[in-house]
Amino acid sequence: MTDSAGTLGPGAGSSATGRGLLRRRRRRWVRYGGLGAVLLVAGTVGTGWALYAALDGNITPDDDAAAELARYEKERPTSLVKDAQNILLIGSDSRSGDGNARYGRDSGTERSDTTILLHLAAGRRTATAVSLPRDLMVEVPACRESDGTRSEPVFTMFNYAFQKGGSACTIRTVEKLTNIRVDHHMVVDFHGFKDMVDAVDGVAVCLAEPIDDKAAKLRLPAGRVTLDGEEALGYVRARKTLGNGSDTDRMDRQQRFLGALVNKVQSNDVLLNPVKLYPVLDAATSSLTTDPDLASLRGLYELVRGLRDIPTERVQFLTVPRESYVYNSNRDQLVEPEAQRLFERLRRDAPVTVTAAKKVPKVSEHSHDEEPYEESEHGGGVPTFHGNTAAEDTCG
């Protein structure tokens, strides 16, 4: 999603003439085709600027979160590595948005259905996405609620933070848990996710067996299947009938789907096709609520312009090492010292690698029994965590 937004315009550069100028223009079309494609679709510069402005205005700035985080600036972690970035991606389960009511009753609150801490290494040599379980038991600080009152600090499930105090509360909870500075954040709801998948004409996955899940409104044959937005949402959210029914399996499925989505968005068929590109940009921007620094096409471009050169095998997905909570097997707790070792490496921008997880038979609905971490046999002791990369085929 962010890769497509990141193709908008090359920015200022030195002038050139003759062959050099022609080569530069060609390179810019390949790398930065977004804005040019919008202009081609529009047919005129005036209309093209109107479309650019419409896309730019789609993004909702999260000013309240910015103000709340500023209030607690002195207690927040500091960044250790210049140019490394940490972005918190929050999938909201709000039912109040356009088309979201079908997924449940709107109780007037929303929780984080999916939360991913995305670490972009300095020099953009790798991108590492770490899933944080919604049932992880954590310390949630006192947070400002929507009515202006302040909640009390509490030890509870992680997704309570978003319900109680929105993105600012979630960010402060993550920073307290990891000691990693969150530089930016993005929030997307069900409708935005579906629109993004539909905008790229669906995403292909491979199913080992047929799916018939009434709760997820999902009925699919076995084999390679291209999911539309509605099907994709059911696929990444389902728990009862897919895999072993655990939250671990669900997050692994989400990570593999996001890897396939990254592959689809990076393909030239999307980025260099004006007819396909504009809907992708429209879906990507209209689905976002971000911190003010990202709440523009220019802000998004500045963030992700280096991502285009990251090979898909270096776009990594993993889940923070965790196990059943000692007092409640339906909740999670961190596996230590593995989790803190992961957080410290991300904070210092140190290398992390992933490999396929070792699965075990289902024990309970929340089973996540696997070896979460091992010392790499290669690379001088660089830790290897169990996960996958965007280069992996879901049918592999």
Short mmCIF file of N, CA, C and O in Angstrom, two decimals, residues 64-143:
data_model
loop_
_atom_site.label_atom_id
_atom_site.label_comp_id
_atom_site.label_asym_id
_atom_site.label_seq_id
_atom_site.Cartn_x
_atom_site.Cartn_y
_atom_site.Cartn_z
N ASP A 64 -5.23 14.88 17.24
CA ASP A 64 -5.44 14.61 18.67
C ASP A 64 -4.34 13.72 19.23
O ASP A 64 -3.85 13.94 20.34
N ALA A 65 -3.96 12.71 18.46
CA ALA A 65 -2.88 11.81 18.92
C ALA A 65 -1.57 12.57 19.04
O ALA A 65 -0.80 12.37 19.99
N ALA A 66 -1.30 13.45 18.08
CA ALA A 66 -0.06 14.22 18.12
C ALA A 66 0.01 15.09 19.37
O ALA A 66 1.05 15.18 20.02
N ALA A 67 -1.11 15.71 19.72
CA ALA A 67 -1.15 16.55 20.90
C ALA A 67 -0.95 15.73 22.18
O ALA A 67 -0.25 16.14 23.11
N GLU A 68 -1.56 14.56 22.22
CA GLU A 68 -1.44 13.69 23.40
C GLU A 68 -0.01 13.18 23.55
O GLU A 68 0.54 13.13 24.66
N LEU A 69 0.61 12.80 22.45
CA LEU A 69 1.98 12.30 22.52
C LEU A 69 2.95 13.41 22.92
O LEU A 69 3.92 13.17 23.64
N ALA A 70 2.68 14.63 22.46
CA ALA A 70 3.53 15.76 22.86
C ALA A 70 3.47 15.98 24.36
O ALA A 70 4.47 16.38 24.98
N ARG A 71 2.32 15.73 24.95
CA ARG A 71 2.15 15.89 26.40
C ARG A 71 3.10 14.97 27.18
O ARG A 71 3.55 15.30 28.28
N TYR A 72 3.40 13.80 26.61
CA TYR A 72 4.23 12.81 27.29
C TYR A 72 5.60 12.66 26.63
O TYR A 72 6.26 11.64 26.79
N GLU A 73 6.05 13.67 25.92
CA GLU A 73 7.30 13.58 25.18
C GLU A 73 8.49 13.19 26.05
O GLU A 73 9.35 12.39 25.64
N LYS A 74 8.57 13.73 27.26
CA LYS A 74 9.73 13.48 28.11
C LYS A 74 9.87 12.01 28.52
O LYS A 74 10.98 11.56 28.83
N GLU A 75 8.76 11.27 28.54
CA GLU A 75 8.84 9.87 28.97
C GLU A 75 8.99 8.90 27.80
O GLU A 75 9.15 7.70 28.01
N ARG A 76 8.96 9.40 26.57
CA ARG A 76 9.03 8.53 25.40
C ARG A 76 10.47 8.14 25.09
O ARG A 76 11.41 8.88 25.39
N PRO A 77 10.69 6.96 24.48
CA PRO A 77 12.06 6.54 24.13
C PRO A 77 12.68 7.48 23.10
O PRO A 77 11.97 8.17 22.35
N THR A 78 13.98 7.51 23.06
CA THR A 78 14.69 8.30 22.07
C THR A 78 15.12 7.40 20.91
O THR A 78 15.32 6.20 21.08
N SER A 79 15.24 8.00 19.74
CA SER A 79 15.72 7.26 18.57
C SER A 79 17.23 7.15 18.64
O SER A 79 17.92 8.13 18.97
N LEU A 80 17.77 5.99 18.32
CA LEU A 80 19.21 5.76 18.42
C LEU A 80 19.93 5.85 17.08
O LEU A 80 21.12 6.17 17.04
N VAL A 81 19.23 5.56 15.98
CA VAL A 81 19.88 5.47 14.67
C VAL A 81 19.22 6.43 13.69
O VAL A 81 18.02 6.32 13.41
N LYS A 82 20.00 7.37 13.19
CA LYS A 82 19.49 8.33 12.22
C LYS A 82 19.04 7.61 10.95
O LYS A 82 19.71 6.70 10.47
N ASP A 83 17.91 8.01 10.44
CA ASP A 83 17.34 7.50 9.18
C ASP A 83 16.57 6.20 9.34
O ASP A 83 15.76 5.86 8.48
N ALA A 84 16.79 5.44 10.41
CA ALA A 84 15.92 4.28 10.67
C ALA A 84 14.55 4.80 11.12
O ALA A 84 14.46 5.83 11.79
N GLN A 85 13.50 4.12 10.74
CA GLN A 85 12.14 4.57 11.06
C GLN A 85 11.32 3.41 11.61
O GLN A 85 11.46 2.26 11.17
N ASN A 86 10.45 3.73 12.56
CA ASN A 86 9.51 2.75 13.11
C ASN A 86 8.09 3.28 12.95
O ASN A 86 7.77 4.35 13.45
N ILE A 87 7.27 2.54 12.22
CA ILE A 87 5.90 2.95 11.93
C ILE A 87 4.94 1.94 12.53
O ILE A 87 5.08 0.74 12.28
N LEU A 88 3.98 2.40 13.30
CA LEU A 88 2.98 1.51 13.88
C LEU A 88 1.76 1.47 12.96
O LEU A 88 1.13 2.50 12.71
N LEU A 89 1.45 0.29 12.44
CA LEU A 89 0.31 0.08 11.55
C LEU A 89 -0.82 -0.54 12.37
O LEU A 89 -0.65 -1.62 12.94
N ILE A 90 -1.97 0.12 12.42
CA ILE A 90 -3.08 -0.32 13.25
C ILE A 90 -4.29 -0.60 12.36
O ILE A 90 -4.76 0.28 11.64
N GLY A 91 -4.77 -1.84 12.41
CA GLY A 91 -6.01 -2.20 11.72
C GLY A 91 -7.15 -2.09 12.72
O GLY A 91 -7.22 -2.84 13.69
N SER A 92 -8.06 -1.14 12.49
CA SER A 92 -9.16 -0.91 13.41
C SER A 92 -10.34 -1.82 13.10
O SER A 92 -10.66 -2.06 11.93
N ASP A 93 -11.02 -2.30 14.16
CA ASP A 93 -12.22 -3.11 13.96
C ASP A 93 -13.49 -2.28 14.07
O ASP A 93 -14.57 -2.81 14.32
N SER A 94 -13.38 -0.97 13.85
CA SER A 94 -14.54 -0.09 13.94
C SER A 94 -15.64 -0.53 12.97
O SER A 94 -15.38 -0.86 11.82
N ARG A 95 -16.87 -0.53 13.44
CA ARG A 95 -18.03 -0.85 12.60
C ARG A 95 -18.76 0.40 12.14
O ARG A 95 -19.78 0.32 11.46
N SER A 96 -18.26 1.57 12.50
CA SER A 96 -18.99 2.80 12.21
C SER A 96 -18.71 3.35 10.83
O SER A 96 -19.44 4.20 10.34
N GLY A 97 -17.62 2.91 10.17
CA GLY A 97 -17.26 3.43 8.87
C GLY A 97 -18.13 2.88 7.75
O GLY A 97 -18.99 2.02 7.94
N ASP A 98 -17.87 3.39 6.54
CA ASP A 98 -18.63 3.00 5.36
C ASP A 98 -18.52 1.51 5.12
O ASP A 98 -17.44 0.99 4.87
N GLY A 99 -19.65 0.80 5.18
CA GLY A 99 -19.69 -0.62 4.88
C GLY A 99 -19.19 -1.54 5.98
O GLY A 99 -19.14 -2.75 5.80
N ASN A 100 -18.83 -0.99 7.15
CA ASN A 100 -18.25 -1.82 8.20
C ASN A 100 -19.29 -2.44 9.13
O ASN A 100 -18.97 -3.34 9.90
N ALA A 101 -20.52 -1.98 9.08
CA ALA A 101 -21.55 -2.46 10.01
C ALA A 101 -21.83 -3.94 9.84
O ALA A 101 -22.25 -4.62 10.79
N ARG A 102 -21.59 -4.47 8.65
CA ARG A 102 -21.89 -5.89 8.39
C ARG A 102 -21.01 -6.83 9.20
O ARG A 102 -21.29 -8.01 9.32
N TYR A 103 -19.91 -6.32 9.77
CA TYR A 103 -18.98 -7.16 10.51
C TYR A 103 -19.25 -7.19 12.01
O TYR A 103 -18.49 -7.74 12.78
N GLY A 104 -20.39 -6.63 12.41
CA GLY A 104 -20.74 -6.68 13.83
C GLY A 104 -21.45 -5.42 14.27
O GLY A 104 -21.53 -4.42 13.54
N ARG A 105 -21.98 -5.45 15.47
CA ARG A 105 -22.71 -4.32 16.02
C ARG A 105 -21.75 -3.19 16.38
O ARG A 105 -20.67 -3.42 16.91
N ASP A 106 -22.14 -1.96 16.07
CA ASP A 106 -21.34 -0.80 16.43
C ASP A 106 -21.61 -0.43 17.88
O ASP A 106 -22.67 0.08 18.21
N SER A 107 -20.64 -0.71 18.76
CA SER A 107 -20.82 -0.44 20.18
C SER A 107 -20.38 0.96 20.56
O SER A 107 -20.45 1.35 21.73
N GLY A 108 -19.92 1.74 19.57
CA GLY A 108 -19.45 3.08 19.86
C GLY A 108 -17.98 3.13 20.20
O GLY A 108 -17.42 4.20 20.44
N THR A 109 -17.32 1.98 20.25
CA THR A 109 -15.88 1.92 20.51
C THR A 109 -15.22 1.12 19.40
O THR A 109 -15.89 0.49 18.58
N GLU A 110 -13.91 1.15 19.37
CA GLU A 110 -13.18 0.34 18.41
C GLU A 110 -11.90 -0.16 19.05
O GLU A 110 -11.36 0.46 19.95
N ARG A 111 -11.46 -1.33 18.58
CA ARG A 111 -10.24 -1.92 19.10
C ARG A 111 -9.28 -2.19 17.95
O ARG A 111 -9.68 -2.17 16.79
N SER A 112 -8.04 -2.46 18.28
CA SER A 112 -7.05 -2.76 17.25
C SER A 112 -7.16 -4.24 16.90
O SER A 112 -6.79 -5.10 17.67
N ASP A 113 -7.72 -4.51 15.73
CA ASP A 113 -7.89 -5.88 15.27
C ASP A 113 -6.53 -6.48 14.90
O ASP A 113 -6.29 -7.66 15.08
N THR A 114 -5.66 -5.66 14.34
CA THR A 114 -4.31 -6.07 13.96
C THR A 114 -3.37 -4.91 14.22
O THR A 114 -3.67 -3.77 13.88
N THR A 115 -2.22 -5.18 14.82
CA THR A 115 -1.22 -4.14 15.05
C THR A 115 0.15 -4.67 14.64
O THR A 115 0.56 -5.75 15.07
N ILE A 116 0.85 -3.90 13.81
CA ILE A 116 2.16 -4.29 13.30
C ILE A 116 3.14 -3.15 13.50
O ILE A 116 2.86 -2.01 13.12
N LEU A 117 4.28 -3.46 14.10
CA LEU A 117 5.37 -2.49 14.21
C LEU A 117 6.31 -2.72 13.03
O LEU A 117 6.97 -3.76 12.93
N LEU A 118 6.35 -1.75 12.13
CA LEU A 118 7.16 -1.85 10.91
C LEU A 118 8.46 -1.08 11.11
O LEU A 118 8.44 0.14 11.30
N HIS A 119 9.57 -1.81 11.05
CA HIS A 119 10.89 -1.19 11.19
C HIS A 119 11.55 -1.08 9.82
O HIS A 119 11.77 -2.09 9.15
N LEU A 120 11.87 0.15 9.42
CA LEU A 120 12.59 0.40 8.17
C LEU A 120 14.03 0.71 8.51
O LEU A 120 14.32 1.72 9.16
N ALA A 121 14.94 -0.14 8.09
CA ALA A 121 16.34 0.01 8.44
C ALA A 121 16.94 1.25 7.78
O ALA A 121 16.49 1.69 6.71
N ALA A 122 17.94 1.84 8.42
CA ALA A 122 18.67 2.96 7.83
C ALA A 122 19.23 2.53 6.48
O ALA A 122 19.72 1.41 6.33
N GLY A 123 19.13 3.42 5.50
CA GLY A 123 19.54 3.05 4.15
C GLY A 123 18.52 2.21 3.43
O GLY A 123 18.71 1.85 2.28
N ARG A 124 17.43 1.90 4.12
CA ARG A 124 16.32 1.10 3.58
C ARG A 124 16.82 -0.21 2.99
O ARG A 124 16.41 -0.63 1.90
N ARG A 125 17.71 -0.89 3.75
CA ARG A 125 18.22 -2.18 3.29
C ARG A 125 17.25 -3.31 3.59
O ARG A 125 17.25 -4.33 2.91
N THR A 126 16.43 -3.15 4.64
CA THR A 126 15.41 -4.14 4.99
C THR A 126 14.18 -3.46 5.55
O THR A 126 14.23 -2.31 6.01
N ALA A 127 13.08 -4.18 5.53
CA ALA A 127 11.84 -3.77 6.20
C ALA A 127 11.36 -4.97 7.01
O ALA A 127 11.19 -6.06 6.46
N THR A 128 11.18 -4.78 8.31
CA THR A 128 10.78 -5.87 9.20
C THR A 128 9.47 -5.52 9.89
O THR A 128 9.38 -4.51 10.60
N ALA A 129 8.44 -6.33 9.66
CA ALA A 129 7.11 -6.10 10.22
C ALA A 129 6.86 -7.10 11.34
O ALA A 129 6.85 -8.31 11.11
N VAL A 130 6.65 -6.59 12.55
CA VAL A 130 6.46 -7.43 13.74
C VAL A 130 5.01 -7.33 14.21
O VAL A 130 4.55 -6.27 14.61
N SER A 131 4.29 -8.44 14.17
CA SER A 131 2.91 -8.48 14.65
C SER A 131 2.88 -8.52 16.17
O SER A 131 3.62 -9.30 16.80
N LEU A 132 2.00 -7.71 16.76
CA LEU A 132 1.80 -7.69 18.21
C LEU A 132 0.42 -8.27 18.50
O LEU A 132 -0.59 -7.70 18.08
N PRO A 133 0.34 -9.40 19.19
CA PRO A 133 -0.95 -10.07 19.44
C PRO A 133 -1.93 -9.16 20.20
O PRO A 133 -1.55 -8.49 21.16
N ARG A 134 -3.17 -9.18 19.78
CA ARG A 134 -4.16 -8.34 20.44
C ARG A 134 -4.48 -8.83 21.85
O ARG A 134 -4.94 -8.05 22.70
N ASP A 135 -4.21 -10.11 22.14
CA ASP A 135 -4.49 -10.67 23.47
C ASP A 135 -3.26 -10.68 24.37
O ASP A 135 -3.28 -11.30 25.43
N LEU A 136 -2.18 -10.01 23.95
CA LEU A 136 -0.98 -9.93 24.76
C LEU A 136 -1.25 -9.10 26.02
O LEU A 136 -1.80 -8.01 25.94
N MET A 137 -0.87 -9.65 27.18
CA MET A 137 -1.06 -8.93 28.43
C MET A 137 0.05 -7.90 28.61
O MET A 137 1.24 -8.24 28.60
N VAL A 138 -0.34 -6.63 28.76
CA VAL A 138 0.63 -5.53 28.81
C VAL A 138 0.18 -4.48 29.83
O VAL A 138 -0.97 -4.46 30.27
N GLU A 139 1.11 -3.59 30.16
CA GLU A 139 0.80 -2.43 30.97
C GLU A 139 0.30 -1.30 30.07
O GLU A 139 1.04 -0.78 29.24
N VAL A 140 -0.97 -0.94 30.22
CA VAL A 140 -1.54 0.18 29.47
C VAL A 140 -1.51 1.41 30.38
O VAL A 140 -2.07 1.38 31.48
N PRO A 141 -0.87 2.50 29.95
CA PRO A 141 -0.77 3.67 30.82
C PRO A 141 -2.09 4.43 30.93
O PRO A 141 -3.06 4.10 30.24
N ALA A 142 -2.13 5.43 31.80
CA ALA A 142 -3.28 6.33 31.86
C ALA A 142 -3.39 7.07 30.54
O ALA A 142 -2.42 7.64 30.05
N CYS A 143 -4.58 7.04 29.93
CA CYS A 143 -4.75 7.61 28.60
C CYS A 143 -5.98 8.53 28.55
O CYS A 143 -6.94 8.35 29.30
#
